[in-house]
PDB file of C-alpha atoms in Angstrom:
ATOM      1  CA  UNK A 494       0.000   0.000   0.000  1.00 85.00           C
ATOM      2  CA  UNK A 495       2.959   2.185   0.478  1.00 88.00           C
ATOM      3  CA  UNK A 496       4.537   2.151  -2.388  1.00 88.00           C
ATOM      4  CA  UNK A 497       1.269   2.160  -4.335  1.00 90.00           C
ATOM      5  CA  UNK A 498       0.366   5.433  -2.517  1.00 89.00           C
ATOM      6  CA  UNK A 499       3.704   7.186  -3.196  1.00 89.00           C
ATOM      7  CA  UNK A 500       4.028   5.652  -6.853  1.00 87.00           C
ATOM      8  CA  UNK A 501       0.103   6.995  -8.070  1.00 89.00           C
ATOM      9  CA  UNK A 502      -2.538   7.815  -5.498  1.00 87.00           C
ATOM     10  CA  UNK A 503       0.204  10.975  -3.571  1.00 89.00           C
ATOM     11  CA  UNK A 504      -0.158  12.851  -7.100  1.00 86.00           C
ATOM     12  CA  UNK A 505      -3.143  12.253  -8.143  1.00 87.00           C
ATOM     13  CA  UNK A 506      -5.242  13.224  -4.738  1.00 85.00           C
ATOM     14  CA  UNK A 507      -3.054  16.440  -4.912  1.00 87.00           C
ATOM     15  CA  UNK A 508      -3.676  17.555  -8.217  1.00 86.00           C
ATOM     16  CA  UNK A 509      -7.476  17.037  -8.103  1.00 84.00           C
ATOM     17  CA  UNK A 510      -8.860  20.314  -7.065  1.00 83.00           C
ATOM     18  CA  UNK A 511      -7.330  21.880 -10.003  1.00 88.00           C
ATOM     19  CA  UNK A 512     -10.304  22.087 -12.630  1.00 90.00           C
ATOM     20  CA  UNK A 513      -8.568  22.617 -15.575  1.00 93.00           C
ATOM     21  CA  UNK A 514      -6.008  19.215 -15.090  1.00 93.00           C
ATOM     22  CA  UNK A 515      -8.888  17.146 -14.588  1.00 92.00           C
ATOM     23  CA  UNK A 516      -8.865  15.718 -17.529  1.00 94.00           C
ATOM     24  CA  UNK A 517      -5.378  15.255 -18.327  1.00 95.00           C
ATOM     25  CA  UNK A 518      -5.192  13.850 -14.698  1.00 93.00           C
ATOM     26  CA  UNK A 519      -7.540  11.061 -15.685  1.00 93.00           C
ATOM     27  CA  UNK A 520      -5.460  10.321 -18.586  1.00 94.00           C
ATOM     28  CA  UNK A 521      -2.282  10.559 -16.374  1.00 94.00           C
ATOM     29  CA  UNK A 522      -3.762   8.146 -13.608  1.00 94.00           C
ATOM     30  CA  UNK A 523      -5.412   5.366 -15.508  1.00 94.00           C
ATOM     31  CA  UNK A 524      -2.315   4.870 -17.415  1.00 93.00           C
ATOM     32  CA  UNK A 525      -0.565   4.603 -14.696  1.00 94.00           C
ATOM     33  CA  UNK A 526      -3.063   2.151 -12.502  1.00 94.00           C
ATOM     34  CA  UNK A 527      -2.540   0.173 -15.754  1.00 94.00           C
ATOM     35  CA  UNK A 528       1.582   0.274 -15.978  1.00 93.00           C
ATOM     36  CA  UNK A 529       1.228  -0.817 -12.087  1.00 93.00           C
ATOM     37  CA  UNK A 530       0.988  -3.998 -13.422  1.00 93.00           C
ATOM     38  CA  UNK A 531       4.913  -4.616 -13.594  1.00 93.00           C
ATOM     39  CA  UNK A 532       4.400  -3.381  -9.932  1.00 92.00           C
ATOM     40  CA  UNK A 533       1.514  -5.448  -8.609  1.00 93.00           C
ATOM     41  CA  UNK A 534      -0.987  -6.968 -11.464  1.00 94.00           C
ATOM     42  CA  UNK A 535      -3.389  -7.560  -8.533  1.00 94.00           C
ATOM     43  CA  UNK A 536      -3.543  -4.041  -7.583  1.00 93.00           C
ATOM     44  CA  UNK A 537      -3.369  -2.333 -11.010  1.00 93.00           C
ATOM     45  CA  UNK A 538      -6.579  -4.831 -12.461  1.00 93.00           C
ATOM     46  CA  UNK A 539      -8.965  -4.048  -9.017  1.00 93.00           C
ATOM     47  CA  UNK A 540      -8.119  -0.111  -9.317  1.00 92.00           C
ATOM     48  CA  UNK A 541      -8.304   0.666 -13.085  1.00 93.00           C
ATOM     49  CA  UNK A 542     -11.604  -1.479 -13.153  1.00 92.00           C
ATOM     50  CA  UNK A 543     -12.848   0.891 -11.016  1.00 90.00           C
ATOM     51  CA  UNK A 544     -11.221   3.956 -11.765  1.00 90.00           C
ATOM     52  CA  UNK A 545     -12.081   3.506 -15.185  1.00 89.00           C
ATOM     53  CA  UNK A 546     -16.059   3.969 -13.980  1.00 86.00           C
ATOM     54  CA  UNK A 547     -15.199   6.930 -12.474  1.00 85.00           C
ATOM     55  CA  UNK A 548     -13.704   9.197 -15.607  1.00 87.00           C
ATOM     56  CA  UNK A 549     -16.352  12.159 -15.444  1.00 84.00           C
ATOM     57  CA  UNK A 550     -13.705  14.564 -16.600  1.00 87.00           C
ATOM     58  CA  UNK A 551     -12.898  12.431 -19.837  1.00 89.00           C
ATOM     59  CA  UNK A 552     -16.783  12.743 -21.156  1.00 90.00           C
ATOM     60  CA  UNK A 553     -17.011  14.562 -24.222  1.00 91.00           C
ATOM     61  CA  UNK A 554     -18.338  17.670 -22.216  1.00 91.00           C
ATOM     62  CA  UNK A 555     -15.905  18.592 -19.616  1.00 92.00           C
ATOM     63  CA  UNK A 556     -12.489  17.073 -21.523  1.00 94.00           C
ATOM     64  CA  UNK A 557     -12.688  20.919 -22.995  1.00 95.00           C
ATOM     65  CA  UNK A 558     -11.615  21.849 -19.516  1.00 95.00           C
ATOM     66  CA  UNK A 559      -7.993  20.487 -21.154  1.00 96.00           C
ATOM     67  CA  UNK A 560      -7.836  23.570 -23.255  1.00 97.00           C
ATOM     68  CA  UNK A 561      -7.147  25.835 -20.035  1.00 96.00           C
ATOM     69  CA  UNK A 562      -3.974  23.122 -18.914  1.00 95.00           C
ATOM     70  CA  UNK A 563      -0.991  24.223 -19.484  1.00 94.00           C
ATOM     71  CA  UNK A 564       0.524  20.331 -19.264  1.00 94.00           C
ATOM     72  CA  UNK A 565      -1.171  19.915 -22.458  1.00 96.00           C
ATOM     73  CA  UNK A 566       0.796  20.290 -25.742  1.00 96.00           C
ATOM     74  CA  UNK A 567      -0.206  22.801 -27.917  1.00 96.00           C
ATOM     75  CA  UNK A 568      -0.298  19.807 -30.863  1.00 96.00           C
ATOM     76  CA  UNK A 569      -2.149  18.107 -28.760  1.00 96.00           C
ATOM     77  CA  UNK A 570      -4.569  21.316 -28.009  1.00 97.00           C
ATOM     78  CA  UNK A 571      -4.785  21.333 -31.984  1.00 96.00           C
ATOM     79  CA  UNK A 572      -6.451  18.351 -32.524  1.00 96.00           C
ATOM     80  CA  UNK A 573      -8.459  18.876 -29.714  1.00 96.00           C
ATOM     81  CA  UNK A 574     -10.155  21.869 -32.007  1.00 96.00           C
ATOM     82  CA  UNK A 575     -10.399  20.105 -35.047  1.00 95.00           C
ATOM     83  CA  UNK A 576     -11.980  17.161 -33.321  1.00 94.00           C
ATOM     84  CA  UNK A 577     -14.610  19.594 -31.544  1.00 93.00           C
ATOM     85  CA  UNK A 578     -15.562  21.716 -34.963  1.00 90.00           C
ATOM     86  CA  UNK A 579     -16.283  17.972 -36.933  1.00 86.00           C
ATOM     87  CA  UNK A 580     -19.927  18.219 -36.806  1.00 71.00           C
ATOM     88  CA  UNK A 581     -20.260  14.196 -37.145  1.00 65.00           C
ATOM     89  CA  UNK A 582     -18.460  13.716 -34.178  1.00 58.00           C
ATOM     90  CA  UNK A 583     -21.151  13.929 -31.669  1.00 61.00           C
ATOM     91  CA  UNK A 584     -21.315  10.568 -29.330  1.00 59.00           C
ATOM     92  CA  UNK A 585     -24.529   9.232 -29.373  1.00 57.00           C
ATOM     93  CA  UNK A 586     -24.768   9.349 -25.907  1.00 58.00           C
ATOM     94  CA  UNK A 587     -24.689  12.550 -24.227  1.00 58.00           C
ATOM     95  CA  UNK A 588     -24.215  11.011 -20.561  1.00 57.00           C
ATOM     96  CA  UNK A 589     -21.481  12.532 -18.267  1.00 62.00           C
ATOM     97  CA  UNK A 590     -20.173   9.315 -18.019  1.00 67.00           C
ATOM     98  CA  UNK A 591     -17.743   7.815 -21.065  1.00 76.00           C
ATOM     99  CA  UNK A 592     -17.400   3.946 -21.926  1.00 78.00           C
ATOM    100  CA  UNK A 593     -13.670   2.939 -22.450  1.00 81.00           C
ATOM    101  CA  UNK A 594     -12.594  -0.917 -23.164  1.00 85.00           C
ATOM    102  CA  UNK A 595      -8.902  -1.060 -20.930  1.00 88.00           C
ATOM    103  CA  UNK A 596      -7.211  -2.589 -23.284  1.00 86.00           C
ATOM    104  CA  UNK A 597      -7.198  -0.347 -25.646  1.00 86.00           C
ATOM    105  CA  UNK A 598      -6.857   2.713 -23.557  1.00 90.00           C
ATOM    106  CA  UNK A 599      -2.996   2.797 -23.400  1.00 88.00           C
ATOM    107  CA  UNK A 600      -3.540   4.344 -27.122  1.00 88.00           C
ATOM    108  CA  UNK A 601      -5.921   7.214 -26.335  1.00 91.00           C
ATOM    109  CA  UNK A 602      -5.234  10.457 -25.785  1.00 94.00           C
ATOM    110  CA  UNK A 603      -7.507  13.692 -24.936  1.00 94.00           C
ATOM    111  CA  UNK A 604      -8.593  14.286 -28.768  1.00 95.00           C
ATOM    112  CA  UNK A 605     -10.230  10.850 -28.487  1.00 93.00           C
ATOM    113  CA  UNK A 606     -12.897  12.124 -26.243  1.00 93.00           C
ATOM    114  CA  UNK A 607     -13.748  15.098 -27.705  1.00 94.00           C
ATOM    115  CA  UNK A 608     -16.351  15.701 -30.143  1.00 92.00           C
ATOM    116  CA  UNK A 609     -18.695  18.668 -31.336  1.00 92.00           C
ATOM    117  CA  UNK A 610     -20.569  18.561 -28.018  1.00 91.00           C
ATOM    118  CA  UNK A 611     -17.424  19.314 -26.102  1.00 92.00           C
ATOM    119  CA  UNK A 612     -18.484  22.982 -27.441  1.00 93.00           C
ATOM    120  CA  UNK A 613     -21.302  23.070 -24.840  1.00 92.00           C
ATOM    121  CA  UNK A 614     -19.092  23.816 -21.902  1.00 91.00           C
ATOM    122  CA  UNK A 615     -18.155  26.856 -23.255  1.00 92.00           C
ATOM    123  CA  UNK A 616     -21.515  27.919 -23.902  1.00 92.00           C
ATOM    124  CA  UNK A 617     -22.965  26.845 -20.513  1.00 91.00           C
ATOM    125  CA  UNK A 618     -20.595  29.338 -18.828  1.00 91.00           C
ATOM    126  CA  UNK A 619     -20.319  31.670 -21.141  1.00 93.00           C
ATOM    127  CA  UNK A 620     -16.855  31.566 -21.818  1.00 94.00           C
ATOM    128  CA  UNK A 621     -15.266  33.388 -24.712  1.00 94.00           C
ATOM    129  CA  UNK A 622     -14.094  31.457 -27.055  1.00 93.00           C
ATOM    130  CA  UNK A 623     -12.486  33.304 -30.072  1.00 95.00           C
ATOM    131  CA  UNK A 624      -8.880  31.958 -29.123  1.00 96.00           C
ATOM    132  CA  UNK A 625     -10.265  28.997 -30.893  1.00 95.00           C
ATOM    133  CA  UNK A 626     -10.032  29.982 -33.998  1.00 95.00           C
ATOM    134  CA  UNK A 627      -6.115  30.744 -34.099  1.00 96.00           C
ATOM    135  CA  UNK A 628      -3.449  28.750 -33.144  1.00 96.00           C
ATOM    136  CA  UNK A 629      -2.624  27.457 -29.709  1.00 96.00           C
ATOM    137  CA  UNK A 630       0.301  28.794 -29.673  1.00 96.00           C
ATOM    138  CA  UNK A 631      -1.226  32.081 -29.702  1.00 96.00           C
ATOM    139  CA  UNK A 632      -3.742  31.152 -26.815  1.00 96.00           C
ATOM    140  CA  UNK A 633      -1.748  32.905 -23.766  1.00 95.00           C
ATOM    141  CA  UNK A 634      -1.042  36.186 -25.322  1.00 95.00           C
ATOM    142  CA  UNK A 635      -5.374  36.949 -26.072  1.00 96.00           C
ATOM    143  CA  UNK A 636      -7.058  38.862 -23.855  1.00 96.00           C
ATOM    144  CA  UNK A 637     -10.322  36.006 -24.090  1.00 95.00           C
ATOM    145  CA  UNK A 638      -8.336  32.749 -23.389  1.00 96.00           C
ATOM    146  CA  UNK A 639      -7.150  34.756 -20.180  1.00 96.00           C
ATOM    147  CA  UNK A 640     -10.807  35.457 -19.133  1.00 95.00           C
ATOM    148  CA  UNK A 641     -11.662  32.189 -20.029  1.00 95.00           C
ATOM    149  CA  UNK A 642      -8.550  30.469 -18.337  1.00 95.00           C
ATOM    150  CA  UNK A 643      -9.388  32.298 -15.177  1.00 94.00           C
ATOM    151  CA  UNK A 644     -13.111  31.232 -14.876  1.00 94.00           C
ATOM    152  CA  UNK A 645     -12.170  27.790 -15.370  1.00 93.00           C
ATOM    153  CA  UNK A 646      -9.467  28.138 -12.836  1.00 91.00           C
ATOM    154  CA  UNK A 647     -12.154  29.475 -10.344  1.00 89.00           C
ATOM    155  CA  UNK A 648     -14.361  25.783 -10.956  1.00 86.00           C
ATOM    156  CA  UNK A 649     -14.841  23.694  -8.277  1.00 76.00           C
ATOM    157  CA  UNK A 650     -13.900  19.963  -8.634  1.00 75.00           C
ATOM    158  CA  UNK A 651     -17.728  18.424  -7.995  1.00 63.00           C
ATOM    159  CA  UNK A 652     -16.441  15.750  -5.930  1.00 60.00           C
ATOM    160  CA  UNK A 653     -15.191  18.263  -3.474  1.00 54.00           C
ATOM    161  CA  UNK A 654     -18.950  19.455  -2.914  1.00 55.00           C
ATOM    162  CA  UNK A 655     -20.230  15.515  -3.164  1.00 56.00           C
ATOM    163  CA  UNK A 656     -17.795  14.312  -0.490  1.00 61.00           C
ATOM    164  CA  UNK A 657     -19.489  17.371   1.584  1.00 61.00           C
ATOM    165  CA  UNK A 658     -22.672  16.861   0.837  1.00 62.00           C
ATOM    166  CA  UNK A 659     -22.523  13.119   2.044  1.00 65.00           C
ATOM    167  CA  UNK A 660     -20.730  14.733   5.499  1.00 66.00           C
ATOM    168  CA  UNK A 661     -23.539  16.551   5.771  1.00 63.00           C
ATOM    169  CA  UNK A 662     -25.941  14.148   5.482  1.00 64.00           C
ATOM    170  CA  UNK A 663     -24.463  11.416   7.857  1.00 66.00           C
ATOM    171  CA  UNK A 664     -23.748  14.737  10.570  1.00 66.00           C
ATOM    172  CA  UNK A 665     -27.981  15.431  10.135  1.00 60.00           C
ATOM    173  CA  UNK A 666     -29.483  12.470   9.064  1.00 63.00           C
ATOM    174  CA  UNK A 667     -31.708  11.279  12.576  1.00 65.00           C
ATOM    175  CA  UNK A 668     -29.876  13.459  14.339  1.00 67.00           C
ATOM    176  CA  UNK A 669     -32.749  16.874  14.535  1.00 67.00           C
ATOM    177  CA  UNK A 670     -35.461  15.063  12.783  1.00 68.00           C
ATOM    178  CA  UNK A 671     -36.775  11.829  11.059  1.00 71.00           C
ATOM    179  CA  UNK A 672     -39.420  13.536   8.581  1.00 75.00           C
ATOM    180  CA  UNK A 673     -37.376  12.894   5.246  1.00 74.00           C
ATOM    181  CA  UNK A 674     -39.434  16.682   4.199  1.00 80.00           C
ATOM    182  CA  UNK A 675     -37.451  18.268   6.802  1.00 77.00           C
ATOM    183  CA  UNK A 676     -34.437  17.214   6.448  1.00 72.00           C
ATOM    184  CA  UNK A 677     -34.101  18.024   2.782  1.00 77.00           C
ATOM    185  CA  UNK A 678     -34.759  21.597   4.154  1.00 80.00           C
ATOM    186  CA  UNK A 679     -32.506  21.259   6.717  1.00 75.00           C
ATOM    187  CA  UNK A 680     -29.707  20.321   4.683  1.00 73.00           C
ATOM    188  CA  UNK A 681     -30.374  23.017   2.158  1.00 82.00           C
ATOM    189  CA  UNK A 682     -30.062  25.338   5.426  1.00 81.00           C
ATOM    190  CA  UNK A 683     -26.947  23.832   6.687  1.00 75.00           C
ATOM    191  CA  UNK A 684     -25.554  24.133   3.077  1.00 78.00           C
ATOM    192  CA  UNK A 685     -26.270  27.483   2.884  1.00 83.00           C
ATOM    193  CA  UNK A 686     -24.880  28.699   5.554  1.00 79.00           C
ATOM    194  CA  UNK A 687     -21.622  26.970   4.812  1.00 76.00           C
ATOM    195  CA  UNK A 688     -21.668  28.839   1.857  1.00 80.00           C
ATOM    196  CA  UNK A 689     -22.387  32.418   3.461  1.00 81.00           C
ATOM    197  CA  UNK A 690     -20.353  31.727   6.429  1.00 78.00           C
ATOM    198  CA  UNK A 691     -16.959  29.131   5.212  1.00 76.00           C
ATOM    199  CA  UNK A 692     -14.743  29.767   8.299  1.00 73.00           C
ATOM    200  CA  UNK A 693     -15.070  31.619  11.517  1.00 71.00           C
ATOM    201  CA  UNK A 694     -13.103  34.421  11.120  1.00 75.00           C
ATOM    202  CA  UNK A 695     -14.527  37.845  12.414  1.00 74.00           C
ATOM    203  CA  UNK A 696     -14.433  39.285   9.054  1.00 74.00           C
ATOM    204  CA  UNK A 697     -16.295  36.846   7.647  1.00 72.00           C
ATOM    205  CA  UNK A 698     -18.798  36.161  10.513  1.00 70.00           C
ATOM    206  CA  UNK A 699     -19.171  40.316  10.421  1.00 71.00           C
ATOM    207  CA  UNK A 700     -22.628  39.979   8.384  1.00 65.00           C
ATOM    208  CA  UNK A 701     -24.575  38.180  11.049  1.00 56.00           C
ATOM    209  CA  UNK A 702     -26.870  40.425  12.748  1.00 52.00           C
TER     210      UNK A 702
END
């Protein structure tokens, strides 16, 4: 466990706040559960198996998130674009959740995943997207990849607020009431107030009346 810990799951766990590597880091990690077989082939079969259920940031949505990673070669970033303006490429299944056989994976890379509907992440928060149309190699001088670099870099991973949300049900759940009604409410409360209030500090706690 040790070694598999510093070897794959130290990096990864670090890196996965950052909104814009998530996709890359899925790419990153499930090749490397899978070279973990010279290491362990126990290990690396149980943990790509169920890693590889767990790629949200590879679906042909948010793998646009790649464009804002600086990790990711501008080549790379250039096929990306091409693959995302071919009208035809459109999966037929528009689930946040992708499909990959593991033996084959060692061959993919983030172009595989995207398609024309990778365009809808841009729209949904309104990000410019001009920079698209020239060269990546051009991307960090524009004024628009910059606003749209720093909105993505503002994202929060959604397994962040998940892993919360389940806190906050065990902390609640039976605890102030057993009427399923009110504790929806309560945890939108709770939730809330989290939001308004993160920490304790007197600045922040200066709003209460």
């Amino acid at each position: 466990m040790c070694v598999f810990a510093v070897c794959v799951y130290l990096k990864a766990w670090i890196s996965a706040p950052q909104a814009s590597g998530a996709p890359y880091n899925d790419l990153l990690l499930l090749n490397l559960l899978l070279d973990y077989s010279s290491i362990h082939p126990a290990i690396s079969k149980a943990t790509s198996r169920k890693f590889s259920n767990h790629l949200w940031y590879m679906s042909q949505t948010l793998v646009s998130l790649a464009f804002f990673d600086r990790r990711v070669s501008s080549s790379t970033k250039r096929l990306m674009v091409r693959a995302m303006q071919n009208e035809g490429s459109q999966a037929k299944d528009d689930s946040m959740r992708i499909t990959i056989t593991l033996d084959s994976f060692k061959d993919k890379n983030l172009e595989d995943f995207v398609t024309a509907q990778s365009m809808t992440l841009m729209r949904m928060l309104e990000l410019p997207h001009g920079f698209l149309a020239v060269d990546p190699d051009l991307w960090e001088d524009r004024d628009d990849y910059k606003q749209a670099a720093e909105t993505v870099e503002s994202l929060n991973v959604v397994n962040d607020h998940a892993e919360r949300g389940v806190a906050i049900i065990k902390e609640n759940s039976g605890f102030i009431t057993h009427d399923e009604t009110q504790l929806q409410f309560l945890l939108q409360v709770v939730e809330d107030h989290r939001r308004l209030y993160p920490d304790s500090r007197k600045q922040t706690l200066s709003g209460l009346p």
